[in-house]
Amino acid sequence: MWRTGRRVFLGVNYESGRMESFVKTSIPWRKRLAMSAFSRWRHAQASLHPLTYLFWECTLRCNLACRHCGSDCQVSARQPDMALEDFLGVLDRVATISDPAKTMVAITGGEPLMREDLAACGRAISERGFPWGMVSNGWALDQKQLDGLLASGLRSLTISLDGLEASHDWLRGKSGSYQRALAAIRCASAVPGIAFDVVTCVTPRNISELDSLRTVLLESGVPAWRIFNIFAKGRAATDPELATDGGLLKKTLDFVRQARGSGGLRVNYACEGYLGPYEYEARDGFYNCRAGTNIASVLADGSISACPSLRGDFIQGNMYRDDFVDVWNTRYQNMRDRAWLKTGICRDCSSWKWCEGNALHLRDDEGGLARCHLALLKEAGLGD
């Protein structure tokens, strides 16, 4: 593992040839070389853009009322659920450009289990040769439901658990949601061969509970844990109790780094942004926003985007009027070439070559940078 420097020193920037002074949290030169090599690989991927991950937002209905919901989902959504046959038409087109066995379909929402035909959806996807998984809040996922999904080809599963009981129920807006999610987690942990992880949204309310939550997950047999800080989209944009400042980000990353060295549970910070001195120490790989490069999504209304968090100006077309393959091959320019993001604080940032403007879902409706992890870390006193 690379270690961050702790003193000011002079060194040569191998790209510019100029002498530079690096402050106490400077990134070691070996890590800089590795990140630069990774950046070149990332650009090659953008040029080739192989589709390896396809989200299907199968519903906007949900059985919870989460304070941080980015899609503003409700029990009864205005947008009807997408017909299975419509999405299967997209998969048939994807199969003409990609090996189905190498393209994961991730079913999301809303809450996918609001659909009574979810097992039938999974079976139809599997019959076309695509592996599939889903993201769930766990409320309706009991053993019977899980058995039916596994029989339909379920290959991966993510369940959310956002702190201990009081904190989780507060964030999810429904009493009893912690116990239901934990029961679902224990069922899923007992299934051999499935790719399963738990995801946790860190808030000022639950940051002190992470170590206790880790114990709960270990005792439940969870193999992997993904942690991220809530970003200001949807309902979270107007909720000051969910805001992430530099201190909260640093505490989160310090916990993740420590937990990764403790064993027993694979812990990663989510892929939501470039982390500067914490790169490759808070997660398994270097920062990489794959939106529009390897990842696409079909939203509930037929819109074609990348990860489901990208809406608005990032919509590339609509499956009801555009051919999905044509959209994938000829659009997404604003995701594959991100030079247009080099404005504002990004314009003269020395980390641009590794960050390229941070994850696209962290941009506001005007394209401005809503969260810079480096700026927040500076706020916490870590320097550049």
Coordinates of C-alpha atoms in Angstrom, one line a residue:
M1 CA 0.0 0.0 0.0
W2 CA 1.2 3.5 -0.8
R3 CA 1.7 5.9 2.0
T4 CA 1.1 9.6 1.8
G5 CA 4.0 11.9 2.5
R6 CA 4.0 13.9 5.7
R7 CA 6.4 16.8 4.9
V8 CA 7.0 19.5 2.3
F9 CA 9.6 18.5 -0.3
L10 CA 10.7 19.4 -3.8
G11 CA 10.4 17.1 -6.7
V12 CA 10.2 17.0 -10.5
N13 CA 6.7 16.7 -12.1
Y14 CA 7.6 13.9 -14.6
E15 CA 4.9 15.2 -17.1
S16 CA 5.8 18.9 -17.1
G17 CA 9.5 18.7 -16.2
R18 CA 9.1 21.5 -13.7
M19 CA 10.1 21.5 -10.0
E20 CA 7.1 21.4 -7.7
S21 CA 6.7 21.6 -4.0
F22 CA 4.4 19.0 -2.5
V23 CA 2.6 19.6 0.8
K24 CA 2.2 17.1 3.6
T25 CA -0.4 15.0 1.8
S26 CA 1.4 14.8 -1.5
I27 CA 0.8 11.7 -3.5
P28 CA 4.0 9.5 -3.8
W29 CA 5.5 9.4 -7.2
R30 CA 5.0 5.7 -7.7
K31 CA 1.2 6.2 -7.2
R32 CA 1.3 9.1 -9.5
L33 CA 2.9 7.0 -12.2
A34 CA 0.3 4.3 -11.7
M35 CA -2.6 6.7 -11.8
S36 CA -1.3 8.3 -15.0
A37 CA -1.0 4.8 -16.6
F38 CA -4.6 4.1 -15.5
S39 CA -5.7 7.4 -17.0
R40 CA -4.3 6.3 -20.4
W41 CA -6.2 3.0 -20.1
R42 CA -9.4 4.9 -19.2
H43 CA -9.1 7.0 -22.3
A44 CA -8.7 3.9 -24.4
Q45 CA -11.8 2.4 -22.9
A46 CA -13.7 5.6 -23.7
S47 CA -12.6 5.2 -27.3
L48 CA -13.7 1.5 -27.5
H49 CA -16.7 2.0 -25.1
P50 CA -17.6 -1.7 -24.6
L51 CA -21.0 -2.0 -22.9
T52 CA -20.5 -4.2 -19.9
Y53 CA -23.1 -2.9 -17.5
L54 CA -26.8 -2.0 -18.2
F55 CA -29.1 -0.6 -15.6
W56 CA -32.9 -1.1 -16.0
E57 CA -35.0 1.2 -13.9
C58 CA -37.9 -1.1 -13.9
T59 CA -40.2 1.0 -11.7
L60 CA -40.3 4.3 -9.8
R61 CA -42.6 2.9 -7.2
C62 CA -41.2 2.3 -3.7
N63 CA -42.3 0.9 -0.4
L64 CA -40.2 3.3 1.7
A65 CA -39.9 7.1 1.9
C66 CA -36.1 7.7 2.0
R67 CA -34.9 11.2 2.9
H68 CA -32.1 11.0 0.3
C69 CA -34.0 9.5 -2.7
G70 CA -32.5 10.9 -5.9
S71 CA -35.5 9.8 -8.0
D72 CA -38.2 11.1 -5.6
C73 CA -39.9 7.7 -5.7
Q74 CA -43.3 7.1 -4.1
V75 CA -45.6 4.1 -3.4
S76 CA -47.7 5.2 -6.3
A77 CA -45.6 6.8 -9.0
R78 CA -46.9 8.9 -11.9
Q79 CA -44.7 7.0 -14.3
P80 CA -46.1 3.5 -15.0
D81 CA -43.8 0.5 -14.7
M82 CA -42.0 -0.3 -18.0
A83 CA -43.4 -3.3 -19.7
L84 CA -41.0 -6.3 -19.7
E85 CA -41.4 -6.8 -23.5
D86 CA -40.2 -3.2 -24.1
F87 CA -37.0 -3.8 -22.2
L88 CA -36.4 -7.2 -23.8
G89 CA -36.4 -5.4 -27.1
V90 CA -33.4 -3.4 -25.9
L91 CA -31.6 -6.5 -24.8
D92 CA -32.1 -8.1 -28.2
R93 CA -30.4 -5.0 -29.8
V94 CA -27.6 -5.1 -27.2
A95 CA -27.0 -8.7 -28.1
T96 CA -26.0 -7.6 -31.6
I97 CA -23.0 -5.7 -30.4
S98 CA -22.1 -7.3 -27.1
D99 CA -21.7 -10.9 -25.8
P100 CA -24.7 -11.2 -23.4
A101 CA -22.7 -13.3 -21.0
K102 CA -20.3 -10.3 -20.6
T103 CA -23.0 -7.6 -20.1
M104 CA -24.5 -7.5 -16.6
V105 CA -28.1 -6.3 -16.3
A106 CA -28.7 -4.5 -13.0
I107 CA -32.4 -4.1 -12.1
T108 CA -33.1 -1.0 -10.0
G109 CA -35.9 1.5 -9.2
G110 CA -37.6 2.6 -7.1
E111 CA -37.8 -0.7 -5.4
P112 CA -37.7 -3.6 -7.9
L113 CA -39.7 -5.8 -5.6
M114 CA -42.7 -3.6 -6.1
R115 CA -43.1 -5.5 -9.3
E116 CA -45.1 -8.7 -8.9
D117 CA -43.5 -10.0 -12.1
L118 CA -39.9 -9.5 -11.0
A119 CA -39.0 -13.2 -11.1
A120 CA -40.5 -13.5 -14.5
C121 CA -38.5 -10.5 -15.6
G122 CA -35.3 -12.1 -14.3
R123 CA -36.1 -15.4 -16.0
A124 CA -36.6 -13.7 -19.4
I125 CA -33.3 -11.8 -19.0
S126 CA -31.5 -15.0 -18.1
E127 CA -33.0 -16.9 -21.1
R128 CA -31.4 -14.3 -23.4
G129 CA -28.0 -15.1 -21.9
F130 CA -27.6 -12.0 -19.7
P131 CA -26.5 -12.3 -16.1
W132 CA -28.7 -10.1 -13.9
G133 CA -28.7 -8.6 -10.4
M134 CA -30.7 -6.1 -8.5
V135 CA -30.5 -3.3 -5.9
S136 CA -33.0 -3.5 -3.1
N137 CA -33.9 -1.8 0.2
G138 CA -34.7 -5.3 1.6
W139 CA -38.1 -4.5 3.0
A140 CA -40.0 -7.2 0.9
L141 CA -37.1 -9.6 0.4
D142 CA -37.9 -12.6 2.5
Q143 CA -36.6 -16.2 2.0
K144 CA -39.5 -17.1 -0.3
Q145 CA -38.9 -14.1 -2.5
L146 CA -35.2 -14.7 -2.6
D147 CA -35.6 -18.4 -3.6
G148 CA -37.9 -17.4 -6.4
L149 CA -35.3 -14.8 -7.7
L150 CA -32.5 -17.3 -7.5
A151 CA -34.5 -19.8 -9.5
S152 CA -34.9 -17.1 -12.1
G153 CA -31.2 -16.6 -12.5
L154 CA -30.3 -13.9 -9.9
R155 CA -26.5 -13.5 -9.9
S156 CA -25.8 -10.4 -7.8
L157 CA -27.6 -8.5 -5.1
T158 CA -27.1 -5.3 -3.2
I159 CA -29.0 -4.4 -0.1
S160 CA -28.9 -1.1 1.8
L161 CA -28.2 -0.8 5.5
D162 CA -27.7 2.8 6.7
G163 CA -26.5 2.7 10.2
L164 CA -27.9 1.0 13.3
E165 CA -31.7 0.7 13.8
A166 CA -32.7 4.2 14.8
S167 CA -30.4 5.9 12.1
H168 CA -31.5 3.5 9.4
D169 CA -35.2 3.9 10.1
W170 CA -34.8 7.7 10.2
L171 CA -33.1 7.8 6.8
R172 CA -35.5 5.3 5.2
G173 CA -38.6 7.0 6.6
K174 CA -40.3 3.8 7.9
S175 CA -40.2 2.1 11.3
G176 CA -39.1 -1.5 11.1
S177 CA -37.1 -1.0 7.9
Y178 CA -33.8 -1.9 9.7
Q179 CA -35.0 -5.2 11.0
R180 CA -36.5 -6.1 7.6
A181 CA -33.3 -5.2 5.7
L182 CA -31.1 -7.0 8.2
A183 CA -33.3 -10.2 7.9
A184 CA -32.9 -10.0 4.1
I185 CA -29.1 -9.5 4.5
R186 CA -28.9 -12.6 6.6
C187 CA -30.8 -14.6 4.0
A188 CA -28.6 -13.4 1.1
S189 CA -25.4 -13.9 3.1
A190 CA -26.2 -17.6 3.3
V191 CA -26.5 -18.1 -0.5
P192 CA -23.3 -19.6 -1.9
G193 CA -22.0 -18.3 -5.3
I194 CA -24.0 -15.1 -5.5
A195 CA -22.2 -11.7 -5.7
F196 CA -23.6 -10.0 -2.6
D197 CA -22.8 -6.7 -0.9
V198 CA -24.3 -4.2 1.5
V199 CA -24.2 -0.5 0.8
T200 CA -24.3 2.2 3.4
C201 CA -25.0 5.9 3.0
V202 CA -22.9 7.9 5.5
T203 CA -24.6 10.8 7.2
P204 CA -23.7 13.1 10.2
R205 CA -26.1 10.9 12.2
N206 CA -24.6 7.5 11.5
I207 CA -20.8 8.3 11.1
S208 CA -20.1 7.2 14.7
E209 CA -21.9 3.9 14.2
L210 CA -19.8 2.5 11.4
D211 CA -17.6 0.4 13.6
S212 CA -20.6 -1.1 15.3
L213 CA -22.3 -1.6 11.9
R214 CA -19.2 -3.4 10.7
T215 CA -19.6 -5.9 13.6
V216 CA -23.2 -6.5 12.7
L217 CA -22.3 -7.2 9.1
L218 CA -19.5 -9.6 10.1
E219 CA -21.8 -11.5 12.4
S220 CA -24.3 -11.7 9.6
G221 CA -21.8 -13.3 7.2
V222 CA -21.7 -10.4 4.8
P223 CA -18.8 -10.7 2.4
A224 CA -18.5 -7.1 1.0
W225 CA -19.5 -3.6 2.2
R226 CA -19.6 -0.5 0.0
I227 CA -19.7 2.9 1.7
F228 CA -20.5 6.4 0.2
N229 CA -21.4 9.9 1.3
I230 CA -24.8 11.1 0.2
F231 CA -24.7 13.6 -2.7
A232 CA -27.1 16.6 -3.1
K233 CA -29.6 15.2 -5.6
G234 CA -33.3 14.7 -5.4
R235 CA -34.6 15.0 -1.8
A236 CA -31.1 15.2 -0.4
A237 CA -30.5 18.5 -2.1
T238 CA -32.8 20.3 0.3
D239 CA -32.0 18.4 3.5
P240 CA -29.3 20.0 5.5
E241 CA -29.1 17.0 7.9
L242 CA -27.6 15.0 5.1
A243 CA -24.9 17.4 4.0
T244 CA -21.3 16.2 3.6
D245 CA -18.5 18.6 4.7
G246 CA -14.8 18.0 4.8
G247 CA -14.8 16.6 8.3
L248 CA -17.4 14.0 7.5
L249 CA -15.7 13.0 4.3
K250 CA -12.3 12.6 6.1
K251 CA -13.8 10.6 8.9
T252 CA -15.5 8.3 6.4
L253 CA -12.4 7.7 4.4
D254 CA -10.3 7.2 7.5
F255 CA -12.7 4.6 8.7
V256 CA -12.8 2.8 5.3
R257 CA -9.0 2.7 5.1
Q258 CA -8.8 1.3 8.6
A259 CA -11.5 -1.2 8.0
R260 CA -9.9 -2.4 4.8
G261 CA -6.8 -3.4 6.9
S262 CA -8.9 -5.3 9.6
G263 CA -9.8 -8.3 7.5
G264 CA -13.0 -10.4 7.5
L265 CA -15.0 -8.1 5.3
R266 CA -14.1 -6.6 1.9
V267 CA -14.7 -2.8 2.4
N268 CA -14.6 -0.2 -0.4
Y269 CA -15.5 3.4 -0.7
A270 CA -17.9 3.9 -3.6
C271 CA -16.7 5.0 -7.0
E272 CA -18.2 8.4 -6.7
G273 CA -15.1 10.6 -7.0
Y274 CA -11.4 11.1 -7.1
L275 CA -9.9 10.9 -3.5
G276 CA -6.4 12.3 -3.9
P277 CA -4.2 10.9 -1.1
Y278 CA -6.8 8.2 -0.4
E279 CA -6.7 6.7 -3.9
Y280 CA -6.1 3.0 -3.9
E281 CA -6.3 3.1 -0.1
A282 CA -10.0 3.5 0.4
R283 CA -11.0 1.1 -2.5
D284 CA -9.6 -1.7 -4.6
G285 CA -8.9 0.3 -7.7
F286 CA -8.3 3.9 -8.9
Y287 CA -11.1 6.3 -9.4
N288 CA -13.0 5.6 -12.6
C289 CA -16.4 7.1 -13.6
R290 CA -17.6 4.6 -16.2
A291 CA -20.8 6.4 -17.1
G292 CA -21.3 6.3 -20.8
T293 CA -18.0 4.4 -21.3
N294 CA -19.0 0.9 -20.1
I295 CA -22.3 1.7 -18.4
A296 CA -25.7 2.6 -19.8
S297 CA -29.2 2.7 -18.4
V298 CA -32.8 2.5 -19.5
L299 CA -34.9 4.7 -17.2
A300 CA -38.5 4.0 -16.4
D301 CA -39.8 6.4 -19.1
G302 CA -37.6 4.9 -21.7
S303 CA -34.9 7.5 -21.5
I304 CA -31.4 6.3 -22.3
S305 CA -28.6 7.5 -20.0
A306 CA -25.6 6.0 -18.1
C307 CA -25.9 5.3 -14.4
P308 CA -29.5 6.0 -13.2
S309 CA -28.3 9.1 -11.2
L310 CA -27.7 10.9 -14.5
R311 CA -30.8 12.5 -15.8
G312 CA -31.5 16.0 -17.3
D313 CA -28.8 17.1 -19.7
F314 CA -27.2 13.6 -19.7
I315 CA -30.1 11.9 -21.3
Q316 CA -28.9 10.6 -24.7
G317 CA -32.2 9.5 -26.3
N318 CA -35.3 7.4 -25.7
M319 CA -35.8 3.8 -26.5
Y320 CA -39.3 4.5 -27.8
R321 CA -38.1 6.7 -30.6
D322 CA -34.3 5.9 -30.9
D323 CA -32.4 2.7 -31.6
F324 CA -30.5 1.8 -28.5
V325 CA -27.4 0.5 -30.3
D326 CA -27.3 3.7 -32.5
V327 CA -27.5 5.8 -29.3
W328 CA -24.7 3.8 -27.6
N329 CA -22.4 4.0 -30.6
T330 CA -22.9 7.6 -31.7
R331 CA -23.8 9.6 -28.7
Y332 CA -22.5 9.9 -25.1
Q333 CA -19.8 12.3 -26.3
N334 CA -20.2 14.4 -23.2
M335 CA -19.3 11.4 -21.1
R336 CA -16.5 9.9 -23.2
D337 CA -14.6 13.2 -23.7
R338 CA -14.8 15.3 -20.6
A339 CA -12.6 18.2 -21.6
W340 CA -15.7 20.4 -21.4
L341 CA -15.6 19.9 -17.6
K342 CA -12.3 21.7 -17.3
T343 CA -13.9 24.9 -16.0
G344 CA -14.2 26.7 -12.7
I345 CA -12.0 25.1 -10.0
C346 CA -11.1 22.3 -12.4
R347 CA -9.5 24.6 -14.9
D348 CA -6.1 24.9 -13.3
C349 CA -6.2 21.8 -11.0
S350 CA -3.1 19.8 -11.0
S351 CA -5.2 16.6 -10.4
W352 CA -7.2 17.1 -13.6
K353 CA -5.4 14.3 -15.4
W354 CA -6.5 11.8 -12.8
C355 CA -9.9 13.2 -11.9
E356 CA -11.3 14.8 -15.1
G357 CA -13.9 16.7 -13.3
N358 CA -15.1 14.1 -10.8
A359 CA -18.1 11.8 -11.3
L360 CA -20.7 13.1 -13.6
H361 CA -23.5 12.6 -11.0
L362 CA -21.7 15.2 -8.9
R363 CA -22.4 17.9 -11.4
D364 CA -25.4 20.3 -10.9
D365 CA -28.1 21.1 -13.5
E366 CA -25.8 23.7 -15.1
G367 CA -22.8 21.4 -15.3
G368 CA -21.1 23.0 -12.3
L369 CA -19.2 20.9 -9.9
A370 CA -21.4 20.3 -6.9
R371 CA -18.8 18.3 -4.9
C372 CA -15.0 18.2 -5.2
H373 CA -13.6 15.6 -2.8
L374 CA -10.2 17.4 -2.9
A375 CA -11.7 20.7 -1.9
L376 CA -13.5 19.0 1.0
L377 CA -10.3 17.3 2.1
K378 CA -8.5 20.7 2.0
E379 CA -11.4 22.0 4.2
A380 CA -10.5 19.2 6.6
G381 CA -6.9 20.4 6.6
L382 CA -5.3 17.8 4.4
G383 CA -3.8 20.1 1.7
D384 CA -3.5 19.2 -2.0

